[in-house]
Coordinates of C-alpha atoms in Angstrom, one line a residue:
Chain A
X219 CA 55.3 61.1 105.1
X220 CA 56.8 63.2 102.4
X221 CA 60.9 62.5 102.5
X222 CA 63.3 64.7 105.0
X223 CA 66.3 65.5 103.4
X224 CA 68.9 67.0 105.6
X225 CA 72.2 68.5 104.8
X226 CA 74.3 72.0 104.5
X227 CA 71.9 74.8 104.1
X228 CA 74.5 75.8 101.0
X229 CA 73.7 74.3 96.8
X230 CA 77.1 72.4 97.2
X231 CA 78.8 69.5 97.8
X232 CA 77.4 66.1 98.4
X233 CA 73.7 68.2 99.8
X234 CA 73.6 70.0 96.3
X235 CA 74.1 66.7 94.1
X236 CA 71.2 65.3 95.9
X237 CA 69.3 68.7 95.7
X238 CA 70.0 68.9 92.3
X239 CA 68.6 65.4 91.6
X240 CA 65.0 65.5 93.5
X241 CA 64.6 69.2 91.4
X242 CA 65.5 67.0 88.1
X243 CA 63.1 64.2 89.4
X244 CA 60.7 67.1 90.5
X245 CA 60.3 65.1 94.1
X246 CA 58.3 66.5 97.5
X247 CA 61.0 66.9 100.1
X248 CA 61.2 68.5 103.3
X249 CA 65.0 69.8 104.2
X250 CA 66.2 70.5 107.4
X251 CA 69.2 72.4 107.6
X252 CA 72.4 70.8 109.4
X253 CA 75.4 73.5 110.8
X254 CA 78.5 72.0 110.0
X255 CA 80.0 75.3 111.7
X256 CA 78.9 74.1 115.1
X257 CA 79.4 69.9 113.9
X258 CA 75.9 69.6 113.4
X259 CA 76.8 66.5 111.6
X260 CA 78.9 64.8 114.5
X261 CA 75.4 65.2 117.1
X262 CA 74.6 61.9 118.9
X263 CA 71.2 62.8 117.5
X264 CA 72.6 63.4 113.3
X265 CA 74.9 60.3 113.6
X266 CA 71.3 58.1 114.3
X267 CA 71.0 59.1 110.5
X268 CA 74.9 58.2 109.2
X269 CA 77.3 56.8 111.4
X270 CA 80.0 58.0 109.6
X271 CA 79.2 62.0 110.9
X272 CA 78.3 63.5 106.9
X273 CA 76.1 65.6 105.7
X274 CA 73.5 64.7 103.6
X275 CA 71.2 61.9 104.8
X276 CA 67.5 61.8 103.3
X277 CA 64.7 60.1 105.7
X278 CA 62.0 58.6 103.1
X279 CA 59.0 57.5 105.6
X280 CA 61.2 55.8 107.9
X281 CA 63.5 55.0 105.0
X282 CA 66.6 56.5 106.1
X283 CA 70.4 56.4 104.0
X284 CA 73.3 58.3 103.0
X285 CA 75.9 58.9 100.6
X286 CA 74.4 61.5 97.9
X287 CA 75.5 59.6 95.3
X288 CA 73.1 56.1 96.5
X289 CA 70.4 58.9 97.8
X290 CA 70.2 59.8 94.1
X291 CA 70.1 57.2 92.6
X292 CA 67.6 55.9 94.8
X293 CA 65.4 58.4 94.0
X294 CA 65.8 58.3 90.5
X295 CA 64.0 54.5 90.9
X296 CA 61.8 55.8 93.4
X297 CA 60.6 58.7 91.3
X298 CA 60.8 56.6 88.0
X299 CA 57.9 57.9 86.1
X300 CA 58.6 61.6 86.5
X301 CA 61.2 64.1 85.7
X302 CA 64.7 63.1 83.9
X303 CA 65.8 59.4 83.8
X304 CA 69.0 60.0 85.8
X305 CA 70.4 56.2 85.0
X306 CA 69.5 54.5 82.1
X307 CA 67.5 51.4 81.7
X308 CA 70.0 49.5 78.7
X309 CA 72.0 47.2 80.5
X310 CA 74.7 48.7 78.2
X311 CA 73.8 52.4 78.6
X312 CA 73.4 52.1 81.9
X313 CA 77.4 50.7 82.1
X314 CA 77.9 54.0 80.2
X315 CA 76.7 55.6 83.3
X316 CA 78.9 53.1 85.7
X317 CA 81.9 54.0 84.2
X318 CA 81.3 57.8 84.0
X319 CA 80.3 58.1 87.7
X320 CA 83.6 56.3 88.8
X321 CA 85.7 58.2 86.6
X322 CA 83.9 61.6 88.6
X323 CA 84.7 59.9 92.1
X324 CA 88.0 58.1 91.6
X325 CA 89.7 60.4 89.2
X326 CA 88.9 63.6 88.8
X327 CA 87.4 64.0 92.7
X328 CA 90.3 63.3 94.7
X329 CA 92.7 66.1 93.2
X330 CA 90.0 68.2 93.2
X331 CA 89.1 67.8 97.1
X332 CA 92.5 68.5 97.8
X333 CA 92.4 72.3 96.2
X334 CA 89.1 72.7 97.4
X335 CA 90.2 72.3 100.9
X336 CA 92.9 74.9 100.3
X337 CA 91.9 77.9 98.1
X338 CA 88.2 77.3 99.8
X339 CA 88.0 75.4 103.5
X340 CA 91.5 77.1 104.3
X341 CA 91.3 80.3 103.6
X342 CA 87.6 80.3 105.5
X343 CA 89.6 79.3 108.8
X344 CA 92.1 82.2 108.2
X345 CA 94.6 79.8 106.7
X346 CA 97.2 80.4 103.3
X347 CA 96.7 78.2 100.4
X348 CA 99.4 75.8 99.4
X349 CA 100.4 76.7 96.2
X350 CA 102.0 73.5 95.7
X351 CA 99.4 71.5 96.7
X352 CA 97.3 73.7 94.5
X353 CA 99.6 73.4 91.6
X354 CA 99.2 70.5 91.5
X355 CA 96.0 69.5 91.8
X356 CA 94.7 72.0 88.9
X357 CA 97.4 70.2 87.0
X358 CA 95.7 66.4 87.7
X359 CA 92.2 68.4 87.0
X360 CA 93.5 69.8 84.0
X361 CA 94.6 66.4 82.3
X362 CA 91.5 64.5 83.3
X363 CA 89.5 67.5 81.7
X364 CA 91.9 66.6 78.7
X365 CA 90.2 63.5 78.3
X366 CA 87.4 64.8 78.3
X367 CA 87.6 66.9 75.1
X368 CA 88.0 63.7 73.7
X369 CA 84.6 62.4 74.9
X370 CA 82.8 64.9 74.8
X371 CA 83.6 66.0 70.9
X372 CA 81.6 62.4 70.4
X373 CA 79.0 63.0 71.9
X374 CA 76.4 65.4 73.6
X375 CA 76.8 64.7 77.4
X376 CA 79.4 61.9 79.3
X377 CA 77.9 59.0 78.6
X378 CA 76.1 59.5 75.7
X379 CA 73.4 62.2 75.1
X380 CA 71.6 61.7 77.1
X381 CA 72.4 64.4 80.2
X382 CA 72.6 61.6 83.3
X383 CA 74.0 60.9 86.8
X384 CA 77.6 61.3 85.4
X385 CA 77.1 64.9 84.4
X386 CA 75.4 65.6 87.3
X387 CA 77.9 64.9 90.3
X388 CA 80.0 67.3 88.5
X389 CA 77.8 69.8 89.7
X390 CA 79.2 69.4 93.6
X391 CA 82.5 70.9 93.9
X392 CA 83.8 71.8 90.5
X393 CA 81.6 75.3 90.7
X394 CA 83.7 76.1 94.3
X395 CA 86.8 76.9 91.7
X396 CA 84.9 78.4 89.0
X397 CA 83.7 81.1 91.7
X398 CA 86.9 81.2 93.0
X399 CA 87.8 82.4 89.4
X400 CA 90.2 79.4 88.6
X401 CA 89.4 79.7 84.4
X402 CA 89.9 75.2 84.1
X403 CA 86.1 74.9 83.4
X404 CA 85.8 77.5 80.2
X405 CA 89.4 76.9 79.1
X406 CA 89.8 78.4 75.4
X407 CA 91.5 74.8 74.6
X408 CA 89.2 72.6 75.9
X409 CA 86.1 73.2 73.5
X410 CA 84.0 70.5 73.7
X411 CA 84.3 70.9 78.1
X412 CA 83.5 74.1 78.0
X413 CA 80.4 74.1 76.1
X414 CA 79.2 70.8 78.1
X415 CA 80.3 72.8 81.4
X416 CA 78.1 76.0 80.1
X417 CA 74.9 73.9 79.2
X418 CA 75.7 72.4 82.7
X419 CA 75.4 75.6 84.6
X420 CA 72.6 77.0 82.3
X421 CA 70.0 74.1 83.6
X422 CA 67.0 75.3 84.8
X423 CA 67.4 73.2 87.6
X424 CA 70.7 74.2 88.3
X425 CA 69.7 78.1 87.8
X426 CA 66.6 77.8 90.3
X427 CA 69.0 76.0 92.5
X428 CA 71.8 78.5 93.2
X429 CA 69.1 81.2 92.8
X430 CA 66.7 80.1 95.4
X431 CA 69.3 77.9 97.9
X432 CA 67.8 75.0 99.8
X433 CA 64.3 74.9 100.3
X434 CA 61.5 72.6 100.7
X435 CA 59.1 72.0 98.4
X436 CA 56.2 71.5 100.7
Chain B
X100 CA 82.0 35.1 71.7
X101 CA 83.8 35.8 75.1
X102 CA 84.9 38.8 76.8
X103 CA 88.6 39.8 76.7
X104 CA 90.1 41.6 80.1
X105 CA 93.0 43.7 79.7
X106 CA 94.9 44.5 82.9
X107 CA 97.4 43.1 85.7
X108 CA 97.6 39.8 86.6
X109 CA 98.4 41.0 90.2
X110 CA 96.1 40.2 92.9
X111 CA 95.5 43.7 93.7
X112 CA 93.6 46.8 92.4
X113 CA 91.5 46.9 90.2
X114 CA 91.4 44.2 88.0
X115 CA 91.7 41.3 90.5
X116 CA 88.1 43.2 91.1
X117 CA 86.7 42.2 87.7
X118 CA 88.6 39.0 88.2
X119 CA 87.1 38.5 91.4
X120 CA 83.3 39.0 89.4
X121 CA 84.1 37.0 86.3
X122 CA 85.0 34.4 89.0
X123 CA 82.1 34.5 91.2
X124 CA 79.7 34.6 88.3
X125 CA 81.3 31.6 86.5
X126 CA 81.9 33.7 83.2
X127 CA 84.6 32.2 80.6
X128 CA 87.3 35.2 79.4
X129 CA 90.4 36.0 77.6
X130 CA 92.7 38.1 79.9
X131 CA 95.5 39.9 77.9
X132 CA 98.4 41.3 80.2
X133 CA 98.8 45.1 80.1
X134 CA 102.6 45.8 80.5
X135 CA 102.4 48.7 83.2
X136 CA 106.1 48.7 83.8
X137 CA 106.9 49.4 80.4
X138 CA 104.3 52.1 80.5
X139 CA 102.1 50.6 77.9
X140 CA 99.0 51.7 79.5
X141 CA 99.5 55.1 78.4
X142 CA 100.8 54.9 74.8
X143 CA 98.3 56.0 72.3
X144 CA 97.1 52.3 71.3
X145 CA 96.3 50.9 74.5
X146 CA 94.1 55.0 75.3
X147 CA 91.3 54.0 72.1
X148 CA 91.0 51.1 74.7
X149 CA 90.9 53.6 77.9
X150 CA 91.3 57.0 77.1
X151 CA 92.4 57.3 81.0
X152 CA 95.6 55.6 80.4
X153 CA 94.3 53.1 83.3
X154 CA 93.7 49.8 83.9
X155 CA 91.2 47.1 84.0
X156 CA 89.1 47.1 80.7
X157 CA 86.6 45.0 79.3
X158 CA 85.7 44.4 75.9
X159 CA 82.7 42.3 75.7
X160 CA 82.1 41.3 71.2
X161 CA 83.2 44.8 71.2
X162 CA 81.9 47.0 73.7
X163 CA 84.5 48.1 75.5
X164 CA 84.0 49.3 78.9
X165 CA 86.5 50.5 82.1
X166 CA 86.1 51.6 85.7
X167 CA 86.5 48.2 86.9
X168 CA 83.2 48.8 89.9
X169 CA 81.6 49.6 86.4
X170 CA 82.9 46.3 84.4
X171 CA 81.5 44.4 88.2
X172 CA 77.9 46.2 87.9
X173 CA 77.9 45.1 84.0
X174 CA 78.7 41.6 84.5
X175 CA 76.4 41.4 87.5
X176 CA 73.3 42.6 85.3
X177 CA 74.3 40.5 82.3
X178 CA 74.9 37.5 83.9
X179 CA 71.7 37.9 86.4
X180 CA 71.0 35.1 86.1
X181 CA 74.1 33.2 87.0
X182 CA 76.1 32.3 90.1
X183 CA 75.4 34.8 93.2
X184 CA 73.2 37.9 93.0
X185 CA 76.3 40.7 93.8
X186 CA 73.8 43.6 93.0
X187 CA 70.2 43.3 94.9
X188 CA 66.6 44.4 92.5
X189 CA 64.4 45.2 94.9
X190 CA 64.7 49.1 95.6
X191 CA 65.3 49.9 99.3
X192 CA 67.6 46.4 99.3
X193 CA 69.3 48.2 96.3
X194 CA 69.4 51.4 98.1
X195 CA 71.5 50.0 100.8
X196 CA 73.6 48.4 98.8
X197 CA 74.7 51.7 96.6
X198 CA 74.7 53.4 100.0
X199 CA 77.8 50.7 101.2
X200 CA 79.0 50.9 97.5
X201 CA 79.4 55.0 98.3
X202 CA 80.7 54.1 101.6
X203 CA 83.4 51.9 100.1
X204 CA 85.2 54.8 97.2
X205 CA 84.4 57.6 99.8
X206 CA 85.2 56.2 102.9
X207 CA 87.6 53.0 102.4
X208 CA 89.3 53.3 99.2
X209 CA 90.9 56.6 99.1
X210 CA 92.5 55.7 102.7
X211 CA 93.9 51.7 102.2
X212 CA 95.3 53.1 98.4
X213 CA 96.9 56.0 99.9
X214 CA 98.5 53.7 102.9
X215 CA 99.4 50.7 99.9
X216 CA 100.7 53.7 97.7
X217 CA 103.0 55.1 101.1
X218 CA 103.8 51.7 103.0
X219 CA 104.0 49.4 99.9
X220 CA 104.7 50.9 96.6
X221 CA 106.9 53.1 98.2
X222 CA 109.5 51.0 99.6
X223 CA 108.9 49.1 96.0
X224 CA 111.3 51.4 94.3
X225 CA 113.7 52.1 97.0
X226 CA 111.8 55.5 98.4
X227 CA 111.6 56.9 101.8
X228 CA 108.0 56.3 103.9
X229 CA 106.8 59.0 104.8
X230 CA 105.5 57.5 108.5
X231 CA 103.3 60.7 109.2
X232 CA 101.6 60.4 106.0
X233 CA 101.0 56.5 106.6
X234 CA 99.8 57.4 110.1
X235 CA 97.4 59.6 108.7
X236 CA 95.3 57.4 106.3
X237 CA 95.3 54.4 108.8
X238 CA 94.5 56.3 111.2
X239 CA 91.4 58.0 109.3
X240 CA 91.1 54.1 108.5
X241 CA 90.3 53.1 111.5
X242 CA 87.8 55.9 112.0
X243 CA 85.9 54.7 109.4
X244 CA 86.4 50.7 110.6
X245 CA 84.8 51.8 113.7
X246 CA 81.5 52.6 111.7
X247 CA 82.0 48.8 110.0
X248 CA 82.3 47.5 113.5
X249 CA 79.0 49.0 114.6
X250 CA 77.3 48.1 111.4
X251 CA 78.3 44.6 110.9
X252 CA 77.5 43.5 114.5
X253 CA 73.8 44.6 112.6
X254 CA 73.4 41.9 109.7
X255 CA 76.2 39.8 107.9
X256 CA 77.6 41.7 104.9
X257 CA 77.8 45.7 104.3
X258 CA 74.1 46.2 102.0
X259 CA 72.6 43.4 104.5
X260 CA 72.6 39.7 104.7
X261 CA 73.8 39.0 101.4
X262 CA 77.1 38.9 99.7
X263 CA 77.1 42.1 97.1
X264 CA 79.5 44.1 95.1
X265 CA 79.6 45.8 98.1
X266 CA 81.9 43.7 99.5
X267 CA 84.0 42.3 96.9
X268 CA 84.9 45.9 96.0
X269 CA 86.9 45.7 99.4
X270 CA 89.2 43.0 98.8
X271 CA 91.5 43.7 96.5
X272 CA 92.9 46.5 98.0
X273 CA 92.2 46.1 101.9
X274 CA 94.5 42.4 101.0
X275 CA 96.8 44.8 101.0
X276 CA 96.6 46.4 103.9
X277 CA 98.3 44.3 106.2
X278 CA 101.8 44.6 103.8
X279 CA 102.2 48.7 104.8
X280 CA 101.8 47.1 108.4
X281 CA 98.3 47.6 108.5
X282 CA 96.3 45.1 110.9
X283 CA 93.4 46.8 111.0
X284 CA 91.0 44.5 108.9
X285 CA 91.8 41.4 112.0
X286 CA 92.4 43.6 114.7
X287 CA 89.8 46.1 114.7
X288 CA 87.2 44.3 115.8
X289 CA 85.6 40.6 116.0
X290 CA 82.6 42.1 113.4
X291 CA 85.1 43.6 111.0
X292 CA 87.5 40.9 111.7
X293 CA 84.6 37.8 110.9
X294 CA 83.4 39.6 107.9
X295 CA 86.9 39.8 106.6
X296 CA 87.6 36.1 106.7
X297 CA 84.0 35.5 105.5
X298 CA 84.9 37.7 102.3
X299 CA 88.4 36.8 102.0
X300 CA 87.7 33.0 102.1
X301 CA 85.4 33.1 98.8
X302 CA 86.6 29.9 96.6
X303 CA 86.6 33.5 93.6
X304 CA 89.1 35.4 95.6
X305 CA 90.7 32.2 96.3
X306 CA 90.9 31.5 93.0
X307 CA 92.5 35.3 92.3
X308 CA 95.4 34.5 94.5
X309 CA 96.2 30.5 93.7
X310 CA 95.2 30.6 89.9
X311 CA 96.1 33.3 89.5
X312 CA 94.5 35.9 86.5
X313 CA 94.3 34.2 83.6
X314 CA 92.7 33.2 80.4
X315 CA 89.9 30.1 81.4
X316 CA 89.3 27.8 78.6
X317 CA 85.8 26.8 78.5
X318 CA 82.8 27.5 80.9
X319 CA 83.4 24.5 83.6
X320 CA 86.9 26.5 84.5
X321 CA 85.4 29.6 84.8
X322 CA 83.1 27.5 87.5
X323 CA 85.6 25.8 88.8
X324 CA 87.5 28.3 89.5
X325 CA 84.5 30.2 91.4
X326 CA 81.2 29.0 92.3
X327 CA 80.4 25.9 93.9
X328 CA 78.1 24.7 90.9
X329 CA 77.3 26.4 87.5

């Protein structure tokens, strides 16, 4: 049975990260949309897949798992012989990828999550963004990107000269800000970050995913 | 040549997480204390090792690494042949480990850290506690631990029946919860309580608590502090 991939039908957030990884690995899958508006992710049927009641999840011929970054790693190993290598095999190279992946989830994501909540989710619910929270969050993100500027001056991608999981995970949430007209990724003061971001946003797998959306390969 | 660990000599946070892993694997190391109180971690000299100005950092004979979880993964892999296997190697077992490790940083750490900041750090600096904020993070943590209670009723540890880094990553912030006035790790349910007791009773953690985070003189020393036999 082909891998079943459960997520919200928009190529964003955790589902978007997994969709991009599946595309990078040229992996076949059957896409099953989960309707967050009706809280389908909190139904007993879905929570049998992910007891935390969050998307995405996969069911690979009976092997069920959740958490987008964990799913990406599984897909990378299972389809090791094809597509892009998302996590390298060498111990030191792998460690540098893990380091950069950890920076994204521990340092960049917390303020980013807060800002996305204010500028994307609240307006959808008819609520006004709290500009103080937005301002504070954007400052923290900007400070982190200042460090990325130094890192990306030394090599092409975050963990070295090859695209890896460390770069891929940044495609889940930062595009929300860009879409809202927040210029943070292409700011002139950070030419290396802008160069890197433009490379990510021009990747054929990313462009295709955004153009065609989440759909089964079979 | 020996490893050098840079960080805070206290049984909490990332430095303690790495120290516990070093003890689990019986790896000798040199410890260099970073003076957080006087902002040493934000100075240009330290930022050469850790450009984000955070602790810990590891220097393995010139190979410098930061982010405690990345450092622990590196140690688990490099020293796979000694001490407990902290990351499984088989495809599906490893995937379930990755899932549990992701749950730690997505569903546990943010709320545990928020509880620590609100309930322990603020009083330490004589700042008033925001009771509503503290209750919010404890409530979120409680909801997530309800799921842990179910998972740990089916298997001994978070990734399966073997102890892995996914369990270890919980220790250094989990143990600060009691100080923040949150007893969830022992009151949530019998399964979480059983697991928490097992994980925090490991000799490697007890050595961090009792002997502290410090330079180990030789491999025998490292083994005595952490694992039961070389």
